[in-house]
Coordinates of C-alpha atoms in Angstrom, one line a residue:
Chain W
M30 CA 192.5 167.8 110.2
L31 CA 194.7 168.0 113.2
C32 CA 195.4 165.4 115.9
D33 CA 193.1 167.2 118.4
D34 CA 190.3 167.1 115.8
V35 CA 190.9 163.4 115.3
R36 CA 190.6 162.7 119.0
R37 CA 187.3 164.7 119.2
V38 CA 185.6 162.9 116.4
V39 CA 187.1 159.4 116.5
Y40 CA 183.8 157.8 117.6
F41 CA 181.9 159.6 114.9
F42 CA 184.5 158.5 112.3
L43 CA 184.0 154.9 113.6
D44 CA 180.2 155.4 113.2
G45 CA 180.8 156.5 109.6
S46 CA 178.5 159.5 110.4
M47 CA 180.7 162.4 109.4
G48 CA 179.9 162.6 105.7
D49 CA 182.3 161.5 102.9
R50 CA 184.5 164.5 102.9
K51 CA 185.3 164.4 106.6
Q52 CA 185.6 160.7 106.7
S53 CA 188.2 160.9 104.0
E54 CA 190.1 163.7 105.7
F55 CA 190.2 161.6 108.8
R56 CA 191.6 158.7 106.9
S57 CA 194.2 160.8 105.2
H58 CA 195.3 162.1 108.6
L59 CA 195.7 158.5 109.8
D60 CA 197.9 157.7 106.8
D61 CA 200.3 160.4 107.9
C62 CA 200.1 160.1 111.7
P63 CA 201.0 156.7 113.3
D64 CA 199.9 157.9 116.8
C65 CA 196.4 158.7 115.7
E66 CA 196.2 155.6 113.6
T67 CA 197.2 153.5 116.7
R68 CA 194.7 155.3 118.9
T69 CA 191.9 155.0 116.4
A70 CA 192.6 151.3 116.1
A71 CA 192.5 151.0 119.9
H72 CA 189.1 152.6 120.0
R73 CA 187.9 150.3 117.3
R74 CA 189.1 147.2 119.2
L75 CA 187.6 148.5 122.5
R76 CA 184.3 149.0 120.8
E77 CA 184.3 145.5 119.3
F78 CA 185.2 144.1 122.7
I79 CA 182.4 145.9 124.4
R80 CA 179.9 144.9 121.8
K81 CA 180.9 141.3 122.0
R82 CA 180.7 141.2 125.8
L83 CA 177.4 142.9 125.9
S84 CA 175.8 140.6 123.4
P85 CA 172.1 140.8 123.6
I86 CA 170.1 138.8 126.1
G87 CA 167.0 137.3 124.4
A88 CA 163.6 137.5 125.9
P89 CA 162.6 134.4 127.9
E90 CA 160.1 132.1 126.2
H91 CA 157.6 132.4 129.0
L92 CA 157.5 136.2 128.4
K93 CA 156.8 135.7 124.7
I94 CA 154.0 133.3 125.5
R95 CA 152.6 135.7 128.1
L96 CA 152.8 138.7 125.7
S97 CA 151.0 136.8 122.9
A98 CA 148.3 135.7 125.3
S99 CA 147.8 139.2 126.7
L100 CA 147.5 140.8 123.3
H101 CA 144.8 138.4 122.3
V102 CA 143.0 138.8 125.6
S103 CA 143.0 142.6 125.1
A104 CA 141.8 142.2 121.5
E105 CA 138.7 140.3 122.6
Chain U
M20 CA 131.2 143.7 106.4
K21 CA 133.2 142.5 109.3
S22 CA 132.1 143.0 112.8
A23 CA 134.0 145.3 115.1
E24 CA 135.1 142.3 117.2
V25 CA 136.5 140.5 114.2
Q26 CA 138.3 143.6 113.1
E27 CA 139.8 144.1 116.5
H28 CA 140.8 140.4 116.6
E29 CA 142.6 140.8 113.3
Q30 CA 144.3 143.9 114.5
G31 CA 145.6 141.9 117.4
W32 CA 147.3 139.4 115.0
D33 CA 148.5 142.2 112.8
F34 CA 150.1 143.9 115.7
E35 CA 151.6 140.7 117.0
R36 CA 153.2 140.0 113.6
A37 CA 154.6 143.5 113.4
A38 CA 155.8 143.8 117.1
M39 CA 157.0 140.3 118.2
P40 CA 160.2 140.4 116.0
Y41 CA 161.4 143.1 118.3
V42 CA 160.8 141.4 121.6
D43 CA 164.4 140.3 122.1
S44 CA 165.8 143.8 121.4
L45 CA 163.2 145.4 123.7
Y46 CA 163.8 142.9 126.5
N47 CA 167.6 143.3 126.2
T48 CA 167.4 147.0 126.6
A49 CA 164.7 146.7 129.3
Y50 CA 167.0 144.4 131.2
R51 CA 169.9 146.8 131.0
M52 CA 167.6 149.6 132.1
T53 CA 166.0 147.9 135.0
R54 CA 168.9 145.6 135.9
N55 CA 166.7 142.7 136.7
S56 CA 164.7 140.2 134.8
E57 CA 161.4 140.6 136.6
D58 CA 161.2 144.3 136.1
A59 CA 162.4 143.9 132.5
E60 CA 159.6 141.5 131.8
D61 CA 157.0 143.8 133.3
L62 CA 158.4 146.7 131.4
V63 CA 158.3 144.9 128.1
Q64 CA 154.8 143.7 128.7
E65 CA 153.5 147.1 129.6
T66 CA 155.2 148.5 126.5
Y67 CA 153.5 145.9 124.3
L68 CA 150.1 146.6 125.8
K69 CA 150.5 150.3 125.4
A70 CA 151.8 150.0 121.9
Y71 CA 148.9 147.8 121.0
K72 CA 146.4 150.2 122.5
Y73 CA 147.9 153.1 120.5
Y74 CA 148.7 151.0 117.4
D75 CA 146.3 153.1 115.2
K76 CA 148.4 156.1 116.1
F77 CA 151.5 154.6 114.6
E78 CA 152.2 156.3 111.3
E79 CA 152.8 153.8 108.5
G80 CA 156.2 154.3 106.9
T81 CA 157.9 155.5 110.0
N82 CA 160.2 153.4 112.1
F83 CA 158.2 150.9 114.1
K84 CA 161.1 149.6 116.1
A85 CA 162.0 153.1 117.2
W86 CA 158.3 153.8 118.0
L87 CA 158.3 150.7 120.3
F88 CA 161.5 151.8 122.0
K89 CA 160.1 155.3 122.5
I90 CA 157.0 153.9 124.3
M91 CA 159.3 151.7 126.4
K92 CA 161.5 154.7 127.3
N93 CA 158.4 156.7 128.4
T94 CA 157.0 153.8 130.3
F95 CA 160.3 153.3 132.1
I96 CA 160.6 157.0 133.1
N97 CA 157.0 157.0 134.4
N98 CA 157.2 153.8 136.3
Y99 CA 160.7 153.0 137.4
R100 CA 163.2 155.7 137.0
K101 CA 161.8 158.2 139.5
K102 CA 161.8 155.8 142.3
K103 CA 164.9 153.8 141.6
L104 CA 167.6 156.0 140.1
T105 CA 169.3 158.9 141.7
P106 CA 171.2 161.5 139.7
H107 CA 174.9 161.1 139.4
K108 CA 177.3 164.0 139.5
I109 CA 180.0 163.7 136.9
D110 CA 183.2 165.5 136.8
F111 CA 183.8 165.0 133.1
S112 CA 187.0 167.0 132.9
E113 CA 188.6 164.6 135.3
I114 CA 187.4 161.6 133.4
E115 CA 188.6 163.1 130.2
E116 CA 192.1 163.8 131.4
S117 CA 192.9 160.5 133.1
Y118 CA 191.2 158.7 130.2
E119 CA 193.5 160.4 127.7
R120 CA 196.5 159.3 129.7
V121 CA 195.4 155.7 129.9
I122 CA 194.3 155.3 126.3
Q123 CA 197.5 157.0 125.1
K124 CA 199.7 154.7 127.1
N125 CA 197.9 151.5 126.3
A126 CA 196.8 152.0 122.7
P127 CA 199.7 149.9 121.3
D128 CA 198.8 147.0 123.6
L129 CA 195.1 147.3 122.9
I130 CA 195.5 146.9 119.2
R131 CA 198.0 144.1 119.5
D132 CA 195.5 141.8 121.0
P133 CA 193.1 143.3 123.4
E134 CA 191.2 140.1 124.0
S135 CA 194.0 137.8 124.9
E136 CA 196.6 140.1 126.5
I137 CA 194.6 142.5 128.4
F138 CA 191.1 141.6 128.8
Q139 CA 191.1 137.8 128.8
D140 CA 190.4 137.6 132.5
M141 CA 187.9 140.4 132.5
M142 CA 184.6 138.9 133.2
D143 CA 181.4 139.7 131.3
A144 CA 180.2 140.9 134.7
D145 CA 182.9 143.6 134.8
V146 CA 181.7 144.9 131.4
K147 CA 178.1 144.9 132.5
R148 CA 179.1 146.6 135.8
A149 CA 181.0 149.2 133.8
L150 CA 177.9 149.8 131.7
D151 CA 175.7 150.0 134.7
S152 CA 178.0 152.5 136.3
L153 CA 177.2 155.0 133.5
P154 CA 174.6 157.7 134.3
H155 CA 171.2 156.6 132.9
D156 CA 171.1 159.1 130.0
Y157 CA 174.6 158.1 128.8
K158 CA 173.9 154.4 129.2
M159 CA 170.8 154.7 127.1
V160 CA 172.5 156.3 124.1
V161 CA 175.4 153.8 124.2
L162 CA 172.9 150.9 124.3
L163 CA 170.7 152.2 121.6
A164 CA 173.6 153.1 119.3
D165 CA 176.2 150.3 119.9
I166 CA 174.0 147.4 120.9
E167 CA 170.7 148.1 119.1
G168 CA 172.3 149.8 116.1
F169 CA 169.9 152.8 115.9
S170 CA 171.0 155.9 114.0
Y171 CA 171.6 159.2 115.8
K172 CA 168.3 160.5 114.4
E173 CA 166.3 157.5 115.6
I174 CA 167.9 157.8 119.0
A175 CA 166.9 161.5 119.1
E176 CA 163.3 160.5 118.3
I177 CA 163.3 157.8 121.0
L178 CA 164.7 160.0 123.6
D179 CA 163.0 163.2 122.6
C180 CA 166.2 165.2 122.4
P181 CA 168.2 167.0 119.6
V182 CA 170.6 164.9 117.5
G183 CA 173.4 167.1 118.9
T184 CA 172.6 165.9 122.4
V185 CA 172.6 162.3 121.3
M186 CA 176.1 162.8 119.8
S187 CA 177.5 164.6 122.9
R188 CA 176.1 161.9 125.2
L189 CA 177.4 159.2 122.9
Y190 CA 180.8 160.8 123.0
R191 CA 180.9 161.0 126.7
G192 CA 179.1 157.7 127.4
R193 CA 181.5 155.7 125.2
K194 CA 184.5 157.5 126.7
M195 CA 183.3 156.8 130.3
L196 CA 182.6 153.2 129.5
E197 CA 186.0 152.7 127.9
R198 CA 187.7 154.5 130.7
T199 CA 185.9 152.3 133.3
L200 CA 187.0 149.2 131.5
L201 CA 190.6 150.4 131.3
D202 CA 190.4 151.2 135.0
Y203 CA 189.3 147.6 135.8
A204 CA 192.1 146.3 133.5
R205 CA 194.6 148.4 135.4
K206 CA 193.2 147.5 138.8
Y207 CA 193.5 143.8 138.1
G208 CA 197.0 144.2 136.6
Y209 CA 196.1 143.5 133.0
I210 CA 197.7 146.7 131.9
R211 CA 200.4 149.0 133.1
G212 CA 200.0 151.9 135.5
E213 CA 199.5 155.6 134.9
A214 CA 201.4 157.1 132.0
E215 CA 202.7 160.6 131.6
P216 CA 199.8 163.0 131.1
A217 CA 199.0 163.2 127.4
K218 CA 199.4 166.7 125.9
M219 CA 196.0 168.3 126.2
R220 CA 195.5 171.5 124.3
S221 CA 192.5 173.5 125.5
R222 CA 190.4 174.9 122.8
K223 CA 188.7 177.3 125.2
D224 CA 190.4 180.4 123.7
E225 CA 189.2 179.4 120.2
T226 CA 185.6 179.2 121.4
K227 CA 185.4 182.6 123.1
G228 CA 182.3 184.5 122.2
R229 CA 180.6 181.4 120.8
K230 CA 176.9 181.4 121.6
K231 CA 175.7 179.3 124.5
K232 CA 172.3 177.8 124.8
D233 CA 170.9 179.0 128.1
D234 CA 168.1 176.6 129.0
A235 CA 170.5 173.9 130.1
K236 CA 168.9 173.1 133.4
P237 CA 168.6 169.3 133.9
E238 CA 165.2 167.8 134.4
E239 CA 164.3 166.5 137.8
G240 CA 165.9 163.1 138.4
E241 CA 168.2 163.5 135.4
A242 CA 171.9 162.9 135.6
V243 CA 173.7 166.2 136.0
E244 CA 175.4 167.1 132.9
P245 CA 178.9 168.5 132.9
D246 CA 179.0 172.2 132.6
D247 CA 178.3 174.1 129.4
N248 CA 181.7 175.5 129.1
E249 CA 183.3 172.0 129.1
E250 CA 180.8 170.9 126.5
E251 CA 181.6 173.9 124.3
V252 CA 185.3 173.1 124.6
L253 CA 184.7 169.5 123.6
F254 CA 182.6 170.3 120.6
A255 CA 184.2 173.5 119.6
G256 CA 184.2 174.0 115.9
A257 CA 181.2 171.7 115.3
D258 CA 179.5 174.6 113.6
D259 CA 182.5 175.9 111.9
E260 CA 183.1 175.6 108.2
E261 CA 186.2 173.7 109.2
F262 CA 184.2 171.2 111.2
E263 CA 181.0 170.8 109.4
F264 CA 179.3 167.5 110.3
E265 CA 177.1 166.0 107.7
V266 CA 174.6 164.3 110.0
E267 CA 171.6 163.1 108.1
D268 CA 168.5 165.3 108.1
E269 CA 170.0 167.9 110.4
E270 CA 169.3 171.5 110.0
D271 CA 171.2 173.7 112.4
E272 CA 171.2 171.4 115.4
Q273 CA 174.7 170.0 115.1
F274 CA 176.0 169.5 118.5
E275 CA 173.4 171.7 120.0
I276 CA 173.7 171.2 123.7
E277 CA 170.7 170.7 125.9

Protein backbone atom coordinates (compact mmCIF):
# COMPACT_ATOMS: atom_id res chain seq x y z
CA MET A 1 0.00 0.00 0.00
CA LEU A 2 1.33 3.44 -0.96
CA CYS A 3 0.93 6.77 0.84
CA ASP A 4 -1.73 7.93 -1.64
CA ASP A 5 -3.73 4.76 -1.02
CA VAL A 6 -3.47 5.29 2.70
CA ARG A 7 -4.87 8.81 2.34
CA ARG A 8 -7.78 7.63 0.27
CA VAL A 9 -8.85 4.89 2.62
CA VAL A 10 -7.94 6.28 6.02
CA TYR A 11 -11.59 6.71 7.09
CA PHE A 12 -12.44 3.18 6.03
CA PHE A 13 -9.45 1.91 7.95
CA LEU A 14 -10.68 3.78 11.03
CA ASP A 15 -14.12 2.24 10.47
CA GLY A 16 -12.47 -1.19 10.40
CA SER A 17 -14.42 -1.91 7.23
CA MET A 18 -11.74 -2.94 4.74
CA GLY A 19 -11.41 -6.60 5.57
CA ASP A 20 -8.57 -8.24 7.49
CA ARG A 21 -6.03 -8.27 4.68
CA LYS A 22 -6.32 -4.59 3.79
CA GLN A 23 -6.54 -3.52 7.43
CA SER A 24 -3.31 -5.32 8.07
CA GLU A 25 -1.60 -3.88 4.98
CA PHE A 26 -2.64 -0.43 6.14
CA ARG A 27 -1.16 -1.06 9.59
CA SER A 28 2.08 -2.35 8.07
CA HIS A 29 2.37 0.82 6.03
CA LEU A 30 1.97 2.91 9.19
CA ASP A 31 4.76 0.96 10.86
CA ASP A 32 7.09 2.01 8.06
CA CYS A 33 5.85 5.55 7.37
CA PRO A 34 5.86 8.11 10.18
CA ASP A 35 4.04 10.73 8.07
CA CYS A 36 1.10 8.46 7.38
CA GLU A 37 1.09 7.31 10.97
CA THR A 38 0.86 10.92 12.15
CA ARG A 39 -1.87 11.79 9.69
CA THR A 40 -3.89 8.73 10.58
CA ALA A 41 -3.58 9.56 14.26
CA ALA A 42 -4.74 13.12 13.49
CA HIS A 43 -7.82 11.78 11.71
CA ARG A 44 -8.56 9.50 14.61
CA ARG A 45 -8.30 12.33 17.13
CA LEU A 46 -10.44 14.62 15.00
CA ARG A 47 -13.12 11.99 14.76
CA GLU A 48 -13.08 11.47 18.54
CA PHE A 49 -13.33 15.21 19.02
CA ILE A 50 -16.28 15.53 16.65
CA ARG A 51 -18.10 12.60 18.21
CA LYS A 52 -17.61 14.02 21.67
CA ARG A 53 -18.83 17.47 20.73
CA LEU A 54 -21.83 16.14 18.86
CA SER A 55 -22.95 13.96 21.70
CA PRO A 56 -26.57 12.95 21.28
CA ILE A 57 -29.39 15.15 22.47
CA GLY A 58 -32.02 13.03 24.19
CA ALA A 59 -35.69 13.35 23.36
CA PRO A 60 -37.52 15.65 25.78
CA GLU A 61 -39.75 13.95 28.37
CA HIS A 62 -42.89 15.69 27.14
CA LEU A 63 -42.31 14.18 23.68
CA LYS A 64 -42.03 10.68 25.13
CA ILE A 65 -45.28 11.18 27.02
CA ARG A 66 -46.98 12.59 23.94
CA LEU A 67 -45.79 9.67 21.80
CA SER A 68 -46.92 7.08 24.25
CA ALA A 69 -50.34 8.71 24.53
CA SER A 70 -50.76 9.05 20.76
CA LEU A 71 -49.88 5.39 20.18
CA HIS A 72 -52.54 4.26 22.58
CA VAL A 73 -55.10 6.65 21.19
CA SER A 74 -54.43 5.34 17.70
CA ALA A 75 -54.67 1.76 18.99
CA GLU A 76 -58.15 2.33 20.38
CA MET B 1 -60.49 -15.72 21.04
CA LYS B 2 -59.48 -12.14 21.57
CA SER B 3 -61.52 -9.36 20.08
CA ALA B 4 -59.99 -7.22 17.34
CA GLU B 5 -59.92 -4.26 19.74
CA VAL B 6 -57.97 -6.19 22.34
CA GLN B 7 -55.51 -7.44 19.73
CA GLU B 8 -54.98 -3.96 18.45
CA HIS B 9 -54.51 -2.64 21.95
CA GLU B 10 -51.89 -5.31 22.62
CA GLN B 11 -50.17 -4.46 19.36
CA GLY B 12 -49.93 -0.86 20.60
CA TRP B 13 -48.05 -1.99 23.70
CA ASP B 14 -45.91 -4.35 21.70
CA PHE B 15 -44.96 -1.58 19.29
CA GLU B 16 -44.27 0.83 22.10
CA ARG B 17 -41.98 -1.65 23.82
CA ALA B 18 -40.10 -2.24 20.57
CA ALA B 19 -39.93 1.36 19.37
CA MET B 20 -39.52 3.57 22.42
CA PRO B 21 -35.91 2.55 23.13
CA TYR B 22 -34.96 4.36 19.91
CA VAL B 23 -36.71 7.62 20.65
CA ASP B 24 -33.53 9.40 21.79
CA SER B 25 -31.59 8.35 18.69
CA LEU B 26 -34.43 9.32 16.38
CA TYR B 27 -34.92 12.65 18.09
CA ASN B 28 -31.21 13.40 17.98
CA THR B 29 -31.06 12.79 14.25
CA ALA B 30 -34.36 14.59 13.68
CA TYR B 31 -32.99 17.60 15.54
CA ARG B 32 -29.86 17.65 13.39
CA MET B 33 -31.99 17.32 10.26
CA THR B 34 -34.59 19.97 11.04
CA ARG B 35 -32.32 22.20 13.15
CA ASN B 36 -35.02 23.05 15.65
CA SER B 37 -36.74 21.23 18.48
CA GLU B 38 -40.32 21.88 17.44
CA ASP B 39 -39.91 20.42 13.94
CA ALA B 40 -37.80 17.58 15.36
CA GLU B 41 -40.59 16.64 17.78
CA ASP B 42 -43.18 16.71 15.02
CA LEU B 43 -40.96 14.63 12.77
CA VAL B 44 -40.40 11.99 15.45
CA GLN B 45 -44.09 11.87 16.27
CA GLU B 46 -45.08 11.46 12.65
CA THR B 47 -42.42 8.76 12.27
CA TYR B 48 -43.80 6.82 15.22
CA LEU B 49 -47.37 7.06 14.03
CA LYS B 50 -46.43 5.89 10.53
CA ALA B 51 -44.25 3.11 11.89
CA TYR B 52 -47.11 1.99 14.11
CA LYS B 53 -49.53 2.06 11.20
CA TYR B 54 -47.22 -0.10 9.10
CA TYR B 55 -45.89 -2.22 11.97
CA ASP B 56 -47.33 -5.39 10.44
CA LYS B 57 -45.20 -4.70 7.34
CA PHE B 58 -42.01 -4.84 9.37
CA GLU B 59 -40.17 -8.07 8.70
CA GLU B 60 -39.18 -9.89 11.87
CA GLY B 61 -35.45 -10.49 12.06
CA THR B 62 -34.50 -7.38 10.10
CA ASN B 63 -33.11 -4.25 11.71
CA PHE B 64 -35.92 -2.42 13.48
CA LYS B 65 -33.86 0.67 14.29
CA ALA B 66 -32.84 1.03 10.63
CA TRP B 67 -36.49 0.55 9.61
CA LEU B 68 -37.55 3.41 11.91
CA PHE B 69 -34.80 5.65 10.56
CA LYS B 70 -35.85 4.88 7.03
CA ILE B 71 -39.43 5.91 7.77
CA MET B 72 -38.13 9.10 9.37
CA LYS B 73 -35.91 9.87 6.38
CA ASN B 74 -38.83 9.43 3.98
CA THR B 75 -41.12 11.53 6.16
CA PHE B 76 -38.52 14.26 6.34
CA ILE B 77 -38.07 14.33 2.59
CA ASN B 78 -41.81 14.51 2.03
CA ASN B 79 -42.55 17.16 4.62
CA TYR B 80 -39.59 19.32 5.24
CA ARG B 81 -36.78 19.06 2.84
CA LYS B 82 -38.48 20.31 -0.28
CA LYS B 83 -39.57 23.55 1.30
CA LYS B 84 -36.65 24.25 3.57
CA LEU B 85 -33.43 23.14 1.99
CA THR B 86 -31.87 24.43 -1.14
CA PRO B 87 -29.20 22.53 -3.04
CA HIS B 88 -25.59 23.38 -2.37
CA LYS B 89 -22.96 23.50 -5.02
CA ILE B 90 -19.74 21.96 -3.95
CA ASP B 91 -16.37 22.40 -5.52
CA PHE B 92 -14.89 19.32 -4.00
CA SER B 93 -11.52 19.58 -5.68
CA GLU B 94 -10.95 22.90 -3.93
CA ILE B 95 -11.97 21.47 -0.57
CA GLU B 96 -9.74 18.49 -1.10
CA GLU B 97 -6.67 20.49 -1.97
CA SER B 98 -6.78 23.04 0.82
CA TYR B 99 -7.79 20.33 3.29
CA GLU B 100 -4.73 18.33 2.38
CA ARG B 101 -2.55 21.33 3.10
CA VAL B 102 -4.12 22.06 6.45
CA ILE B 103 -4.20 18.48 7.72
CA GLN B 104 -0.64 17.88 6.57
CA LYS B 105 0.65 20.95 8.32
CA ASN B 106 -1.28 20.46 11.54
CA ALA B 107 -1.28 16.73 12.00
CA PRO B 108 1.54 16.76 14.57
CA ASP B 109 -0.29 19.38 16.66
CA LEU B 110 -3.55 17.53 16.35
CA ILE B 111 -2.22 14.32 17.75
CA ARG B 112 -0.22 16.00 20.48
CA ASP B 113 -3.33 17.27 22.16
CA PRO B 114 -6.15 18.40 19.94
CA GLU B 115 -8.49 19.19 22.77
CA SER B 116 -6.34 21.43 24.92
CA GLU B 117 -3.99 23.05 22.44
CA ILE B 118 -6.12 23.66 19.42
CA PHE B 119 -9.76 23.19 20.09
CA GLN B 120 -10.17 24.11 23.73
CA ASP B 121 -11.92 27.35 22.89
CA MET B 122 -13.91 25.99 20.04
CA MET B 123 -17.48 26.02 21.14
CA ASP B 124 -19.89 23.13 20.72
CA ALA B 125 -21.85 25.60 18.62
CA ASP B 126 -18.95 25.80 16.14
CA VAL B 127 -18.95 22.05 15.74
CA LYS B 128 -22.71 22.00 15.23
CA ARG B 129 -22.43 24.84 12.76
CA ALA B 130 -19.75 22.94 10.88
CA LEU B 131 -22.04 19.93 10.71
CA ASP B 132 -24.96 22.07 9.59
CA SER B 133 -22.83 23.56 6.85
CA LEU B 134 -22.57 20.17 5.15
CA PRO B 135 -24.95 19.49 2.28
CA HIS B 136 -27.87 17.42 3.55
CA ASP B 137 -26.88 14.11 1.95
CA TYR B 138 -23.37 14.29 3.36
CA LYS B 139 -24.57 15.35 6.79
CA MET B 140 -26.94 12.38 6.92
CA VAL B 141 -24.29 9.74 6.29
CA VAL B 142 -21.91 11.31 8.80
CA LEU B 143 -24.66 11.41 11.44
CA LEU B 144 -25.84 7.88 10.78
CA ALA B 145 -22.32 6.42 10.74
CA ASP B 146 -20.43 8.44 13.29
CA ILE B 147 -23.12 9.39 15.79
CA GLU B 148 -25.67 6.59 15.45
CA GLY B 149 -23.17 3.85 14.64
CA PHE B 150 -25.01 2.29 11.68
CA SER B 151 -23.02 0.10 9.29
CA TYR B 152 -22.58 1.14 5.64
CA LYS B 153 -25.12 -1.45 4.64
CA GLU B 154 -27.72 -0.22 7.12
CA ILE B 155 -27.18 3.36 5.96
CA ALA B 156 -27.62 2.25 2.37
CA GLU B 157 -30.97 0.70 3.35
CA ILE B 158 -32.10 3.78 5.23
CA LEU B 159 -31.15 6.14 2.45
CA ASP B 160 -32.10 3.87 -0.46
CA CYS B 161 -28.77 4.11 -2.20
CA PRO B 162 -25.89 1.76 -3.02
CA VAL B 163 -23.27 1.03 -0.36
CA GLY B 164 -20.65 2.59 -2.63
CA THR B 165 -22.56 5.87 -2.55
CA VAL B 166 -22.66 5.74 1.23
CA MET B 167 -18.91 5.24 1.30
CA SER B 168 -18.15 8.08 -1.09
CA ARG B 169 -20.48 10.45 0.76
CA LEU B 170 -18.92 9.45 4.05
CA TYR B 171 -15.49 10.08 2.66
CA ARG B 172 -16.45 13.52 1.47
CA GLY B 173 -18.72 14.43 4.35
CA ARG B 174 -16.09 13.60 6.95
CA LYS B 175 -13.47 15.45 5.00
CA MET B 176 -15.66 18.53 4.61
CA LEU B 177 -16.51 18.47 8.30
CA GLU B 178 -12.90 18.16 9.39
CA ARG B 179 -11.87 20.81 6.93
CA THR B 180 -14.53 23.23 8.25
CA LEU B 181 -13.39 22.63 11.81
CA LEU B 182 -9.79 23.21 10.87
CA ASP B 183 -10.85 26.41 9.10
CA TYR B 184 -12.53 27.62 12.29
CA ALA B 185 -9.49 26.67 14.29
CA ARG B 186 -7.30 28.65 11.94
CA LYS B 187 -9.66 31.61 11.79
CA TYR B 188 -9.67 31.95 15.56
CA GLY B 189 -5.92 31.52 15.75
CA TYR B 190 -5.80 28.08 17.36
CA ILE B 191 -3.63 26.72 14.61
CA ARG B 192 -1.10 28.14 12.21
CA GLY B 193 -1.80 29.51 8.77
CA GLU B 194 -1.60 27.88 5.38
CA ALA B 195 1.22 25.46 4.82
CA GLU B 196 2.98 24.62 1.60
CA PRO B 197 0.69 22.65 -0.68
CA ALA B 198 0.93 18.95 0.01
CA LYS B 199 2.13 16.88 -2.88
CA MET B 200 -0.96 15.68 -4.66
CA ARG B 201 -0.52 13.01 -7.26
CA SER B 202 -3.42 12.77 -9.65
CA ARG B 203 -4.59 9.28 -10.35
CA LYS B 204 -6.47 10.43 -13.40
CA ASP B 205 -4.12 8.76 -15.86
CA GLU B 206 -4.42 5.46 -14.11
CA THR B 207 -8.19 5.55 -14.39
CA LYS B 208 -8.44 6.27 -18.08
CA GLY B 209 -10.90 4.04 -19.82
CA ARG B 210 -12.53 2.99 -16.61
CA LYS B 211 -16.25 2.65 -16.95
CA LYS B 212 -18.49 5.45 -15.82
CA LYS B 213 -22.00 5.16 -14.60
CA ASP B 214 -24.06 7.47 -16.73
CA ASP B 215 -27.29 8.03 -14.83
CA ALA B 216 -25.66 10.44 -12.44
CA LYS B 217 -28.20 13.23 -12.58
CA PRO B 218 -29.05 14.51 -9.11
CA GLU B 219 -32.64 14.30 -7.99
CA GLU B 220 -34.57 17.48 -7.66
CA GLY B 221 -33.68 19.30 -4.47
CA GLU B 222 -30.63 17.15 -3.94
CA ALA B 223 -27.20 18.55 -3.23
CA VAL B 224 -25.20 18.73 -6.42
CA GLU B 225 -22.54 16.08 -6.33
CA PRO B 226 -19.05 16.80 -7.49
CA ASP B 227 -18.46 15.63 -11.03
CA ASP B 228 -17.98 12.01 -11.99
CA ASN B 229 -14.44 12.43 -13.05
CA GLU B 230 -13.42 13.72 -9.68
CA GLU B 231 -15.21 10.84 -8.03
CA GLU B 232 -13.48 8.39 -10.25
CA VAL B 233 -10.12 9.87 -9.39
CA LEU B 234 -10.87 9.66 -5.69
CA PHE B 235 -11.98 6.09 -5.76
CA ALA B 236 -9.75 4.87 -8.51
CA GLY B 237 -8.69 1.36 -7.94
CA ALA B 238 -11.66 0.47 -5.79
CA ASP B 239 -12.52 -2.32 -8.18
CA ASP B 240 -8.93 -3.38 -8.83
CA GLU B 241 -7.45 -6.56 -7.49
CA GLU B 242 -5.01 -4.23 -5.79
CA PHE B 243 -7.72 -2.35 -3.98
CA GLU B 244 -10.40 -4.79 -3.26
CA PHE B 245 -12.64 -3.72 -0.42
CA GLU B 246 -14.28 -6.39 1.59
CA VAL B 247 -17.45 -4.60 2.49
CA GLU B 248 -19.95 -6.96 3.98
CA ASP B 249 -22.62 -8.38 1.74
CA GLU B 250 -21.47 -6.46 -1.28
CA GLU B 251 -21.58 -7.87 -4.73
CA ASP B 252 -20.15 -5.64 -7.40
CA GLU B 253 -21.30 -2.34 -6.00
CA GLN B 254 -18.07 -1.29 -4.37
CA PHE B 255 -17.74 2.41 -4.80
CA GLU B 256 -20.40 2.43 -7.41
CA ILE B 257 -21.22 6.06 -7.87
CA GLU B 258 -24.72 7.41 -8.23
